[in-house]
Amino acid sequence: MKNSEYSDPNAKHELDFLKEYQKKGYTHNFRVQDDSLIASGEDTKYKPEDVFIVAEHRYEGMSDPSDQSILYVITTENDKKGTLLNAYGPSADLDIHEFIEAIPEKNKSQDDSILNID
């Protein structure tokens, strides 16, 4: 059974999940620049239609609930796997937010979430 939850109440912060996704092969760190997604240390640029979000997780700071972040778990059209981290709420990076919003809905799922229960 697939779990559609976005966060794990037992996870203290995004590093807990980053480690788990790295074990699953999501080793690239992505960034958004000039309306494109780019893997750190590489030149290939991906447009929103070339990107698939396979999981996302939201976090609130343990000591400050306004300290919020969101972890996107991503694959690309050529099977590059990695993550992208953004603040959530008022301190969000607008370039990242706009890029994520531009990804077609059909390219967004929770299919590879580590919270899925089979």
CSV table of C-alpha atoms in Angstrom, one decimal:
chain,number,residue,atom,x,y,z
A,1,MET,CA,0.0,0.0,0.0
A,2,LYS,CA,1.4,3.4,-1.0
A,3,ASN,CA,1.6,6.0,1.8
A,4,SER,CA,0.8,9.5,0.4
A,5,GLU,CA,2.1,11.3,3.5
A,6,TYR,CA,4.8,13.9,2.9
A,7,SER,CA,6.5,13.8,6.2
A,8,ASP,CA,7.5,11.4,8.9
A,9,PRO,CA,6.8,12.6,12.4
A,10,ASN,CA,9.8,10.7,13.6
A,11,ALA,CA,12.3,12.4,11.3
A,12,LYS,CA,14.1,15.1,13.2
A,13,HIS,CA,15.2,16.9,10.0
A,14,GLU,CA,15.9,16.5,6.3
A,15,LEU,CA,19.3,14.9,6.9
A,16,ASP,CA,17.6,11.8,8.2
A,17,PHE,CA,15.9,11.3,4.8
A,18,LEU,CA,18.8,12.6,2.7
A,19,LYS,CA,20.9,9.7,4.0
A,20,GLU,CA,18.2,7.2,3.2
A,21,TYR,CA,17.7,8.5,-0.4
A,22,GLN,CA,21.5,8.4,-1.0
A,23,LYS,CA,21.4,4.7,-0.1
A,24,LYS,CA,18.7,4.3,-2.8
A,25,GLY,CA,21.0,6.0,-5.4
A,26,TYR,CA,19.8,9.6,-5.2
A,27,THR,CA,23.3,11.0,-4.9
A,28,HIS,CA,23.2,14.2,-7.0
A,29,ASN,CA,22.6,17.5,-5.5
A,30,PHE,CA,20.5,19.7,-7.7
A,31,ARG,CA,20.1,23.4,-7.9
A,32,VAL,CA,17.9,25.8,-10.0
A,33,GLN,CA,19.6,28.4,-12.1
A,34,ASP,CA,18.2,30.3,-15.1
A,35,ASP,CA,14.9,28.4,-15.1
A,36,SER,CA,16.7,25.1,-15.3
A,37,LEU,CA,17.6,22.3,-12.9
A,38,ILE,CA,21.4,21.5,-12.8
A,39,ALA,CA,23.2,18.7,-11.0
A,40,SER,CA,26.1,20.1,-8.9
A,41,GLY,CA,29.4,19.8,-10.8
A,42,GLU,CA,27.7,19.3,-14.2
A,43,ASP,CA,26.6,21.4,-17.1
A,44,THR,CA,23.4,19.6,-18.3
A,45,LYS,CA,20.3,21.8,-17.9
A,46,TYR,CA,16.9,20.2,-17.4
A,47,LYS,CA,13.7,22.0,-18.1
A,48,PRO,CA,10.6,21.3,-16.0
A,49,GLU,CA,9.2,18.8,-18.4
A,50,ASP,CA,12.4,16.8,-18.2
A,51,VAL,CA,12.1,16.4,-14.4
A,52,PHE,CA,10.2,13.9,-12.3
A,53,ILE,CA,9.5,14.4,-8.6
A,54,VAL,CA,9.2,10.9,-7.1
A,55,ALA,CA,8.9,12.0,-3.5
A,56,GLU,CA,8.8,15.1,-1.3
A,57,HIS,CA,9.0,15.7,2.4
A,58,ARG,CA,8.2,18.7,4.5
A,59,TYR,CA,9.8,19.6,7.8
A,60,GLU,CA,9.3,22.0,10.7
A,61,GLY,CA,12.2,23.0,12.8
A,62,MET,CA,12.3,21.3,16.2
A,63,SER,CA,12.8,24.5,18.2
A,64,ASP,CA,11.2,26.9,15.7
A,65,PRO,CA,8.1,25.9,13.8
A,66,SER,CA,8.7,28.8,11.4
A,67,ASP,CA,11.9,27.1,10.3
A,68,GLN,CA,10.4,25.0,7.5
A,69,SER,CA,12.0,23.1,4.6
A,70,ILE,CA,11.0,20.8,1.8
A,71,LEU,CA,13.1,18.0,0.3
A,72,TYR,CA,12.3,17.1,-3.3
A,73,VAL,CA,13.5,13.7,-4.5
A,74,ILE,CA,14.1,13.9,-8.3
A,75,THR,CA,14.9,11.9,-11.3
A,76,THR,CA,15.5,13.3,-14.7
A,77,GLU,CA,14.7,12.2,-18.3
A,78,ASN,CA,18.1,10.5,-18.5
A,79,ASP,CA,17.8,8.8,-15.1
A,80,LYS,CA,20.0,11.1,-13.1
A,81,LYS,CA,18.8,10.8,-9.5
A,82,GLY,CA,19.2,13.3,-6.7
A,83,THR,CA,17.6,15.8,-4.3
A,84,LEU,CA,16.8,19.5,-4.1
A,85,LEU,CA,16.2,21.3,-0.8
A,86,ASN,CA,14.3,24.5,-0.4
A,87,ALA,CA,12.9,26.5,2.5
A,88,TYR,CA,9.2,26.3,2.8
A,89,GLY,CA,7.0,29.3,3.4
A,90,PRO,CA,8.1,32.9,3.5
A,91,SER,CA,11.8,32.2,3.2
A,92,ALA,CA,11.5,29.9,0.2
A,93,ASP,CA,13.7,30.5,-2.8
A,94,LEU,CA,11.3,31.8,-5.4
A,95,ASP,CA,13.3,30.4,-8.3
A,96,ILE,CA,13.1,26.9,-6.9
A,97,HIS,CA,9.5,27.3,-6.1
A,98,GLU,CA,8.6,28.5,-9.6
A,99,PHE,CA,10.6,25.7,-11.2
A,100,ILE,CA,8.8,23.1,-9.1
A,101,GLU,CA,5.5,24.6,-9.9
A,102,ALA,CA,6.3,24.5,-13.6
A,103,ILE,CA,6.9,20.7,-13.5
A,104,PRO,CA,3.9,19.0,-15.1
A,105,GLU,CA,1.5,17.4,-12.6
A,106,LYS,CA,1.9,14.1,-14.5
A,107,ASN,CA,5.6,14.2,-13.5
A,108,LYS,CA,4.9,14.4,-9.8
A,109,SER,CA,4.3,11.4,-7.6
A,110,GLN,CA,5.2,9.8,-4.3
A,111,ASP,CA,6.2,6.5,-6.1
A,112,ASP,CA,9.7,6.3,-4.7
A,113,SER,CA,9.0,7.7,-1.2
A,114,ILE,CA,10.8,5.9,1.6
A,115,LEU,CA,7.5,6.2,3.5
A,116,ASN,CA,5.8,3.8,1.0
A,117,ILE,CA,4.5,0.6,2.5
A,118,ASP,CA,4.2,-2.3,0.1
